[in-house]
Short mmCIF file of C-alpha atoms and ligand atoms in Angstrom, two decimals:
data_model
loop_
_atom_site.label_atom_id
_atom_site.label_comp_id
_atom_site.label_asym_id
_atom_site.label_seq_id
_atom_site.Cartn_x
_atom_site.Cartn_y
_atom_site.Cartn_z
CA MET A 1 0.00 0.00 0.00
CA LYS A 2 1.38 3.40 -1.00
CA ARG A 3 1.38 6.48 1.23
CA THR A 4 -1.42 8.88 0.41
CA ILE A 5 -1.75 12.58 1.19
CA LYS A 6 -3.79 11.60 4.25
CA ASP A 7 -0.71 9.85 5.68
CA ILE A 8 1.59 12.91 5.56
CA ASP A 9 1.70 16.30 7.25
CA VAL A 10 1.35 18.98 4.58
CA ASN A 11 0.69 21.91 6.93
CA ASN A 12 2.68 24.99 5.81
CA LYS A 13 4.72 22.79 3.44
CA ARG A 14 5.48 23.43 -0.23
CA VAL A 15 3.89 20.46 -1.98
CA LEU A 16 4.84 19.71 -5.59
CA LEU A 17 1.75 18.06 -7.05
CA ARG A 18 2.19 16.26 -10.40
CA VAL A 19 -1.16 16.05 -12.19
CA ASP A 20 -2.44 15.14 -15.63
CA PHE A 21 -3.88 18.40 -16.99
CA ASN A 22 -3.39 17.22 -20.56
CA VAL A 23 -6.78 18.62 -21.59
CA PRO A 24 -7.94 19.14 -25.19
CA LEU A 25 -7.91 22.79 -26.36
CA ASN A 26 -9.66 24.28 -29.41
CA GLU A 27 -8.12 26.71 -31.93
CA SER A 28 -8.86 29.65 -29.60
CA GLY A 29 -7.11 27.93 -26.71
CA GLU A 30 -10.34 27.09 -24.85
CA ILE A 31 -10.65 23.87 -22.88
CA THR A 32 -13.12 21.58 -24.70
CA ASP A 33 -13.24 18.82 -22.07
CA ASP A 34 -12.43 19.62 -18.44
CA THR A 35 -12.77 16.03 -17.11
CA ARG A 36 -9.09 15.73 -16.18
CA ILE A 37 -9.15 18.98 -14.18
CA ARG A 38 -12.38 18.10 -12.39
CA LEU A 39 -10.96 14.71 -11.38
CA GLU A 40 -8.03 16.50 -9.75
CA LEU A 41 -9.99 19.06 -7.72
CA PRO A 42 -10.55 16.83 -4.62
CA THR A 43 -6.78 16.41 -4.15
CA ILE A 44 -6.09 20.13 -4.65
CA ARG A 45 -8.93 21.13 -2.29
CA TYR A 46 -7.73 18.70 0.38
CA LEU A 47 -4.18 20.11 0.22
CA LEU A 48 -5.46 23.69 0.41
CA GLN A 49 -7.78 22.90 3.32
CA HIS A 50 -4.79 21.39 5.13
CA ASN A 51 -2.75 24.59 4.68
CA ALA A 52 -0.35 23.35 2.06
CA LYS A 53 1.35 25.65 -0.44
CA VAL A 54 0.44 23.80 -3.62
CA ILE A 55 2.79 23.89 -6.61
CA ILE A 56 1.20 22.10 -9.55
CA CYS A 57 3.06 20.69 -12.52
CA SER A 58 1.72 18.91 -15.59
CA HIS A 59 2.32 18.27 -19.25
CA LEU A 60 -0.05 19.27 -22.05
CA GLY A 61 0.11 17.91 -25.60
CA ARG A 62 3.35 17.03 -27.35
CA PRO A 63 5.57 20.12 -27.48
CA ASP A 64 8.58 17.81 -28.01
CA GLY A 65 10.90 19.59 -25.62
CA GLU A 66 10.33 23.10 -27.01
CA LYS A 67 8.54 26.14 -25.60
CA ASN A 68 5.38 26.49 -27.67
CA PRO A 69 2.50 28.80 -26.60
CA LYS A 70 0.03 26.40 -28.28
CA TYR A 71 0.70 23.97 -25.42
CA SER A 72 0.75 26.50 -22.59
CA LEU A 73 -1.05 25.64 -19.35
CA LEU A 74 -2.30 29.24 -19.04
CA PRO A 75 -5.92 28.27 -20.00
CA VAL A 76 -5.84 25.75 -17.13
CA ALA A 77 -4.61 28.48 -14.75
CA LYS A 78 -7.60 30.64 -15.74
CA TYR A 79 -9.93 27.68 -15.15
CA LEU A 80 -8.42 27.09 -11.70
CA VAL A 81 -8.74 30.75 -10.75
CA LYS A 82 -12.53 30.43 -11.22
CA GLU A 83 -12.78 27.01 -9.54
CA LEU A 84 -10.66 27.88 -6.53
CA LEU A 85 -11.89 31.47 -6.07
CA GLY A 86 -8.63 33.30 -6.75
CA ARG A 87 -5.72 31.91 -4.75
CA VAL A 88 -4.06 30.69 -7.99
CA PHE A 89 -0.89 32.06 -9.59
CA PHE A 90 0.74 31.05 -12.84
CA VAL A 91 4.42 31.12 -13.74
CA SER A 92 5.64 30.85 -17.33
CA ASP A 93 8.37 28.30 -16.58
CA CYS A 94 8.68 25.17 -14.46
CA ILE A 95 12.26 25.37 -13.16
CA GLY A 96 14.81 28.05 -12.31
CA GLU A 97 15.55 30.70 -9.71
CA GLU A 98 12.53 32.88 -10.49
CA VAL A 99 10.16 29.93 -10.12
CA GLU A 100 11.91 28.85 -6.93
CA ALA A 101 11.55 32.37 -5.51
CA LYS A 102 7.83 32.33 -6.31
CA THR A 103 7.33 29.04 -4.48
CA LYS A 104 8.88 30.68 -1.41
CA LEU A 105 6.46 33.60 -1.57
CA LEU A 106 3.42 31.28 -1.61
CA LYS A 107 1.20 31.31 1.47
CA PRO A 108 -0.59 28.25 2.87
CA GLY A 109 -3.83 27.77 0.93
CA GLU A 110 -2.41 29.18 -2.31
CA VAL A 111 -1.64 27.49 -5.64
CA LEU A 112 1.16 28.10 -8.10
CA LEU A 113 0.65 26.42 -11.48
CA LEU A 114 3.90 25.83 -13.37
CA GLU A 115 4.22 25.96 -17.16
CA ASN A 116 4.25 22.72 -19.20
CA VAL A 117 7.07 20.40 -18.03
CA ARG A 118 7.37 18.97 -21.55
CA PHE A 119 8.73 22.32 -22.76
CA TYR A 120 12.02 20.70 -21.68
CA LYS A 121 13.25 17.56 -23.41
CA GLU A 122 14.89 16.65 -20.10
CA GLU A 123 11.43 15.82 -18.72
CA GLU A 124 10.78 12.75 -20.86
CA ASN A 125 14.46 11.71 -20.63
CA ASN A 126 14.17 11.62 -16.85
CA ASP A 127 17.22 13.91 -16.69
CA PRO A 128 18.61 13.88 -13.11
CA LEU A 129 19.58 17.58 -13.17
CA PHE A 130 16.11 18.59 -14.34
CA ALA A 131 14.55 16.43 -11.61
CA LYS A 132 16.87 18.09 -9.08
CA LYS A 133 15.72 21.54 -10.23
CA LEU A 134 12.08 20.49 -9.83
CA SER A 135 12.79 19.09 -6.37
CA LYS A 136 14.09 22.52 -5.25
CA LEU A 137 10.57 23.90 -5.64
CA ALA A 138 9.08 21.85 -2.80
CA ASP A 139 9.41 20.06 0.54
CA ILE A 140 7.09 17.18 -0.41
CA TYR A 141 6.17 15.51 -3.70
CA VAL A 142 2.67 14.18 -4.45
CA ASP A 143 1.95 12.18 -7.60
CA ASP A 144 -1.63 12.24 -8.82
CA ALA A 145 -0.90 11.89 -12.55
CA PHE A 146 -2.19 8.38 -13.17
CA GLY A 147 -2.11 9.02 -16.95
CA THR A 148 1.71 9.15 -16.91
CA ALA A 149 2.34 6.61 -14.13
CA HIS A 150 3.57 4.03 -16.69
CA ARG A 151 6.33 6.45 -17.74
CA LYS A 152 9.65 7.07 -16.06
CA HIS A 153 9.87 10.85 -16.44
CA ALA A 154 11.67 13.51 -14.40
CA SER A 155 8.46 15.03 -12.99
CA ASN A 156 7.21 11.71 -11.66
CA TYR A 157 9.97 9.12 -11.22
CA GLY A 158 12.95 11.48 -11.03
CA VAL A 159 11.60 13.98 -8.53
CA ALA A 160 9.87 11.32 -6.42
CA SER A 161 13.27 9.78 -5.73
CA LEU A 162 14.51 13.10 -4.29
CA LEU A 163 11.67 14.18 -1.97
CA PRO A 164 9.43 12.65 0.72
CA ASN A 165 6.39 11.56 -1.26
CA ALA A 166 2.84 10.22 -1.44
CA VAL A 167 0.08 9.59 -3.98
CA GLY A 168 -2.98 11.83 -4.37
CA PHE A 169 -6.62 10.76 -4.27
CA LEU A 170 -6.98 10.12 -8.01
CA MET A 171 -3.91 7.90 -8.22
CA GLY A 172 -5.05 6.03 -5.08
CA LYS A 173 -8.55 5.50 -6.49
CA GLU A 174 -7.29 4.28 -9.89
CA ILE A 175 -4.92 1.75 -8.32
CA ASN A 176 -7.41 0.46 -5.73
CA ALA A 177 -10.36 0.20 -8.14
CA ILE A 178 -8.49 -1.55 -10.95
CA LYS A 179 -6.61 -3.90 -8.61
CA SER A 180 -9.72 -4.77 -6.63
CA VAL A 181 -11.48 -6.01 -9.77
CA ILE A 182 -8.46 -7.72 -11.34
CA ASP A 183 -7.12 -9.39 -8.19
CA ASN A 184 -10.27 -9.95 -6.19
CA PRO A 185 -13.28 -10.12 -8.52
CA THR A 186 -16.76 -11.27 -7.60
CA ARG A 187 -17.37 -14.09 -10.06
CA PRO A 188 -18.28 -14.58 -12.83
CA PHE A 189 -15.64 -12.09 -13.99
CA VAL A 190 -16.01 -11.11 -17.66
CA ALA A 191 -13.57 -9.07 -19.77
CA ILE A 192 -14.64 -7.37 -22.98
CA LEU A 193 -11.74 -6.57 -25.27
CA GLY A 194 -11.77 -4.68 -28.53
CA GLY A 195 -9.69 -2.20 -30.49
CA ALA A 196 -7.51 -2.47 -33.52
CA LYS A 197 -4.29 -4.18 -32.63
CA VAL A 198 -3.73 -7.54 -30.97
CA SER A 199 -0.11 -6.65 -30.18
CA ASP A 200 -1.16 -3.85 -27.78
CA LYS A 201 -3.46 -6.19 -25.88
CA ILE A 202 -1.27 -9.31 -25.56
CA PRO A 203 -0.06 -8.56 -22.00
CA LEU A 204 -3.68 -7.91 -21.05
CA LEU A 205 -4.87 -11.18 -22.60
CA ASN A 206 -2.09 -13.10 -20.87
CA ASN A 207 -3.29 -11.76 -17.53
CA PHE A 208 -7.00 -12.22 -18.30
CA VAL A 209 -6.54 -15.92 -19.16
CA LYS A 210 -5.32 -16.30 -15.58
CA LYS A 211 -7.91 -14.11 -13.87
CA CYS A 212 -11.21 -14.05 -15.80
CA ASP A 213 -14.00 -16.56 -16.26
CA THR A 214 -14.92 -15.32 -19.72
CA ILE A 215 -13.21 -13.13 -22.32
CA LEU A 216 -15.30 -11.53 -25.07
CA ILE A 217 -13.16 -10.45 -28.02
CA GLY A 218 -14.44 -7.99 -30.63
CA GLY A 219 -13.03 -5.13 -32.71
CA GLY A 220 -10.24 -5.48 -35.25
CA MET A 221 -8.28 -7.78 -32.97
CA ALA A 222 -10.93 -10.53 -33.21
CA TYR A 223 -9.98 -11.34 -36.82
CA THR A 224 -6.48 -12.55 -35.89
CA PHE A 225 -8.14 -15.02 -33.50
CA LEU A 226 -10.72 -16.07 -36.09
CA LYS A 227 -8.02 -16.61 -38.70
CA ALA A 228 -6.04 -18.65 -36.17
CA LEU A 229 -9.11 -20.91 -35.87
CA GLY A 230 -9.21 -21.37 -39.64
CA HIS A 231 -11.95 -18.89 -40.58
CA SER A 232 -11.81 -16.78 -43.74
CA VAL A 233 -11.75 -13.13 -42.71
CA GLY A 234 -11.53 -11.41 -46.13
CA ASN A 235 -9.70 -8.07 -45.97
CA SER A 236 -10.27 -7.63 -42.26
CA LEU A 237 -7.50 -6.35 -40.03
CA VAL A 238 -5.21 -9.30 -39.24
CA ASP A 239 -1.89 -9.32 -37.43
CA ASP A 240 -0.30 -12.33 -39.17
CA ASP A 241 2.72 -12.24 -36.84
CA LYS A 242 0.40 -12.77 -33.88
CA ILE A 243 -1.57 -15.79 -35.10
CA GLU A 244 0.70 -18.15 -33.18
CA ILE A 245 0.27 -16.05 -30.01
CA ALA A 246 -3.51 -15.98 -30.53
CA ASN A 247 -3.46 -19.80 -30.62
CA GLN A 248 -1.33 -19.94 -27.47
CA ILE A 249 -3.72 -17.59 -25.66
CA MET A 250 -6.74 -19.72 -26.64
CA GLU A 251 -4.85 -22.85 -25.56
CA LYS A 252 -4.00 -21.31 -22.18
CA ALA A 253 -7.64 -20.26 -21.75
CA LYS A 254 -8.77 -23.85 -22.37
CA GLU A 255 -6.26 -25.17 -19.80
CA ASN A 256 -7.51 -22.63 -17.23
CA ASN A 257 -11.18 -23.25 -17.99
CA VAL A 258 -11.63 -19.68 -19.24
CA LYS A 259 -14.25 -19.24 -21.95
CA VAL A 260 -13.16 -17.15 -24.96
CA VAL A 261 -16.09 -15.86 -27.01
CA LEU A 262 -15.34 -14.63 -30.54
CA PRO A 263 -17.74 -12.93 -32.96
CA VAL A 264 -19.99 -15.29 -34.95
CA ASP A 265 -21.36 -12.64 -37.31
CA PHE A 266 -20.07 -9.33 -38.62
CA LEU A 267 -21.04 -6.09 -40.31
CA CYS A 268 -18.66 -5.71 -43.23
CA ALA A 269 -17.81 -3.27 -46.01
CA LYS A 270 -15.81 -3.27 -49.21
CA ASP A 271 -14.10 0.03 -48.28
CA PHE A 272 -12.86 1.46 -45.03
CA SER A 273 -14.88 4.68 -45.26
CA PRO A 274 -17.37 6.62 -43.11
CA ASN A 275 -20.14 6.19 -45.70
CA ALA A 276 -19.48 2.56 -46.53
CA LYS A 277 -22.62 0.40 -46.59
CA ALA A 278 -22.79 -2.39 -44.03
CA LYS A 279 -23.32 -5.98 -45.24
CA LYS A 280 -23.85 -8.80 -42.77
CA PHE A 281 -21.98 -12.12 -42.90
CA LYS A 282 -21.98 -15.15 -40.63
CA GLY A 283 -18.97 -17.33 -39.73
CA ASP A 284 -16.69 -16.35 -42.62
CA ILE A 285 -16.08 -13.15 -44.59
CA PRO A 286 -15.70 -13.15 -48.41
CA ASP A 287 -12.42 -11.95 -49.92
CA SER A 288 -13.50 -8.45 -51.00
CA TYR A 289 -15.03 -7.52 -47.60
CA GLN A 290 -13.60 -6.44 -44.24
CA GLY A 291 -15.27 -6.83 -40.86
CA LEU A 292 -15.90 -3.45 -39.23
CA ASP A 293 -18.41 -4.29 -36.49
CA ILE A 294 -19.83 -7.25 -34.58
CA GLY A 295 -23.20 -8.50 -35.85
CA PRO A 296 -26.55 -8.92 -34.01
CA LYS A 297 -25.98 -12.58 -33.05
CA THR A 298 -22.62 -11.68 -31.50
CA ILE A 299 -24.20 -8.78 -29.61
CA LYS A 300 -26.71 -11.27 -28.17
CA LEU A 301 -23.94 -13.71 -27.20
CA PHE A 302 -21.94 -10.93 -25.52
CA LYS A 303 -25.06 -9.61 -23.81
CA ASN A 304 -25.81 -12.99 -22.22
CA GLU A 305 -22.29 -13.17 -20.79
CA ILE A 306 -22.42 -9.58 -19.50
CA MET A 307 -25.85 -10.10 -17.86
CA ASN A 308 -24.49 -13.20 -16.13
CA ALA A 309 -21.36 -11.44 -14.83
CA ASN A 310 -20.71 -9.96 -11.40
CA SER A 311 -17.47 -8.14 -12.33
CA LEU A 312 -16.63 -6.58 -15.64
CA ILE A 313 -13.71 -5.01 -17.42
CA TRP A 314 -14.06 -3.26 -20.76
CA ASN A 315 -11.22 -2.03 -22.92
CA GLY A 316 -11.50 -1.10 -26.60
CA PRO A 317 -14.34 -0.58 -29.11
CA LEU A 318 -16.03 -3.61 -30.70
CA GLY A 319 -15.99 -2.05 -34.15
CA VAL A 320 -15.10 1.10 -36.06
CA PHE A 321 -17.47 3.09 -33.88
CA GLU A 322 -16.33 6.37 -35.43
CA PHE A 323 -18.37 5.34 -38.54
CA LYS A 324 -22.11 5.49 -37.81
CA ASN A 325 -22.90 2.31 -39.79
CA PHE A 326 -20.39 0.36 -37.70
CA SER A 327 -20.98 1.85 -34.24
CA LYS A 328 -23.90 -0.33 -33.14
CA GLY A 329 -21.88 -3.10 -31.44
CA THR A 330 -19.85 -0.66 -29.35
CA ILE A 331 -22.89 1.47 -28.45
CA LYS A 332 -24.90 -1.62 -27.39
CA ILE A 333 -22.06 -2.80 -25.18
CA ALA A 334 -21.70 0.72 -23.73
CA LYS A 335 -25.41 0.67 -22.79
CA LEU A 336 -25.04 -2.74 -21.13
CA VAL A 337 -22.01 -1.58 -19.16
CA LEU A 338 -23.95 1.50 -18.02
CA LYS A 339 -26.76 -0.70 -16.68
CA PHE A 340 -24.38 -3.21 -15.08
CA LYS A 341 -25.06 -3.64 -11.36
CA GLY A 342 -21.73 -5.19 -10.28
CA LYS A 343 -18.25 -3.66 -10.33
CA ALA A 344 -17.40 -2.50 -13.84
CA VAL A 345 -14.07 -0.97 -14.80
CA VAL A 346 -13.82 0.85 -18.11
CA GLY A 347 -10.41 1.77 -19.52
CA GLY A 348 -9.16 3.30 -22.75
CA GLY A 349 -10.23 6.57 -24.37
CA ASP A 350 -12.51 5.01 -27.02
CA SER A 351 -14.54 2.90 -24.57
CA VAL A 352 -14.93 5.89 -22.25
CA SER A 353 -16.09 8.15 -25.09
CA ALA A 354 -18.57 5.46 -26.28
CA ILE A 355 -20.06 5.34 -22.77
CA LYS A 356 -20.27 9.13 -22.64
CA LYS A 357 -22.25 9.06 -25.90
CA VAL A 358 -25.02 7.04 -24.26
CA GLY A 359 -25.17 8.38 -20.72
CA SER A 360 -23.46 9.61 -17.60
CA THR A 361 -20.53 7.62 -16.26
CA ASP A 362 -21.41 8.47 -12.63
CA LYS A 363 -22.94 5.09 -11.78
CA ILE A 364 -20.06 3.01 -13.17
CA TYR A 365 -17.78 1.59 -10.46
CA HIS A 366 -14.65 2.95 -12.13
CA VAL A 367 -13.89 4.81 -15.34
CA SER A 368 -10.15 5.05 -15.69
CA SER A 369 -8.56 8.37 -16.60
CA GLY A 370 -5.37 6.84 -17.97
CA GLY A 371 -5.13 4.86 -21.22
CA GLY A 372 -1.63 3.35 -21.25
CA ALA A 373 -1.36 3.26 -17.46
CA SER A 374 -4.68 1.46 -17.00
CA LEU A 375 -3.76 -1.10 -19.71
CA LYS A 376 -0.54 -1.89 -17.84
CA LEU A 377 -2.22 -2.10 -14.45
CA MET A 378 -4.94 -4.38 -15.87
CA ALA A 379 -2.17 -6.51 -17.37
CA GLY A 380 -0.77 -6.97 -13.86
CA GLU A 381 2.34 -4.91 -14.63
CA LYS A 382 3.98 -2.50 -12.21
CA LEU A 383 3.89 1.24 -12.91
CA PRO A 384 7.23 3.04 -12.30
CA GLY A 385 5.45 6.25 -11.21
CA VAL A 386 3.68 4.28 -8.48
CA GLU A 387 6.53 1.95 -7.51
CA ILE A 388 8.82 4.88 -6.63
CA ILE A 389 6.32 6.21 -4.05
CA GLN A 390 7.03 5.23 -0.45
CA ASP A 391 5.05 2.36 1.06
CA LEU A 392 2.80 3.16 4.00
CA GLU A 393 4.84 0.95 6.38
CA GLU A 394 7.96 3.07 5.74
CA LYS A 395 6.38 6.09 7.46
P1 AMP B 1 -7.07 0.51 -29.93
O1 AMP B 1 -6.33 1.80 -29.82
O2 AMP B 1 -6.20 -0.67 -30.27
O3 AMP B 1 -7.99 0.26 -28.76
O4 AMP B 1 -8.01 0.68 -31.21
C1 AMP B 1 -9.07 1.59 -31.30
C2 AMP B 1 -9.48 1.66 -32.75
O5 AMP B 1 -9.84 0.37 -33.19
C3 AMP B 1 -10.69 2.53 -33.01
O6 AMP B 1 -10.27 3.70 -33.67
C4 AMP B 1 -11.57 1.67 -33.92
O7 AMP B 1 -12.03 2.35 -35.06
C5 AMP B 1 -10.64 0.55 -34.34
N1 AMP B 1 -11.36 -0.66 -34.69
C6 AMP B 1 -12.29 -1.32 -33.97
N2 AMP B 1 -12.77 -2.37 -34.67
C7 AMP B 1 -12.13 -2.39 -35.86
C8 AMP B 1 -12.22 -3.22 -37.02
N3 AMP B 1 -13.07 -4.24 -37.05
N4 AMP B 1 -11.42 -2.94 -38.06
C9 AMP B 1 -10.57 -1.89 -38.01
N5 AMP B 1 -10.45 -1.06 -36.95
C10 AMP B 1 -11.22 -1.31 -35.88
#
């Protein structure tokens, strides 16, 4: 168990809080989705209420180590000023003497938002000198950036090794929720996997064949499995290099008594285009067609498994849901996950946006805020940004 902000004394201390404020901005620099900021407010409010001097750092976009106003965190500073009723200052750099001086002028209950840490290439290289400069800004380090926890960067891994540290509420919630379902599920435990590439999901599948009762596979990745079983899949997405691995995964599932359910019918098209007409096929797909969505019989099969489950994990769309004619499978599954009464964990940007299209995510047990990090945690892998944080016993 990692130390959380509730386990440390932050009173009158300068706390460097690493967050994920990587929010989408429009052409005019306005925030178009504030989810990531709203998720962070409980940690910020807690620190302010406990008289900390809060110094916030984050990345935004991919400035590739160069200062670029397009990726400035200034719009986030303006947002925070409104949310936190003043008390927020912004500084147009994230290291250096001027920034250090400003951290020393902060009063308890005030916030200083630093400029984008990825304006320095040293950030992603986990440069020790850069981490040292960041560490000079604070007495304590708190990591609440779950979205970057799978990375070993200066503003998470590097600085955490130099200061007393803890995780924030968001990081704590992500870890506890995902681990509680993966490691201690109420059975039956069903995983729904989709998306384009099998290669990205192999570590996940290797863990799920040990932990789940049933795995439902849809999306582009299903065709590699179907081809491995000898089906014709036409022009569908297939990762030929992974056919052997697909066979091994299905073999392992059999050994472990885990049911793998693959699509039995498909909505297909001749072209990969938003206006392509959908044609339904069962079992096999003719040469000139590619499978772009699961068909109605598969939806029914998946639905039966989901209704029978007590724990659920969903990662990846079941079809090319960006195209209206091929969005039905994903939308149906999103509706079922919304109605699910047990513990459901949803990870990955596409699955989360599909759910948001059909309703509010409030009633879902856990909707993960981090794509890559949640994939790794679900795969049973350790996250460097979490591992470096002190364990509770070490207090
Ligand atoms: P991933 O990042 O691997 O989760 O993949 C997400 C992408 O998979 C989405 O953009 C979907 O459009 C795409 N996808 C889902 N099903 C298919 C399919 N049958 N063929 C091609 N792409 C697909």
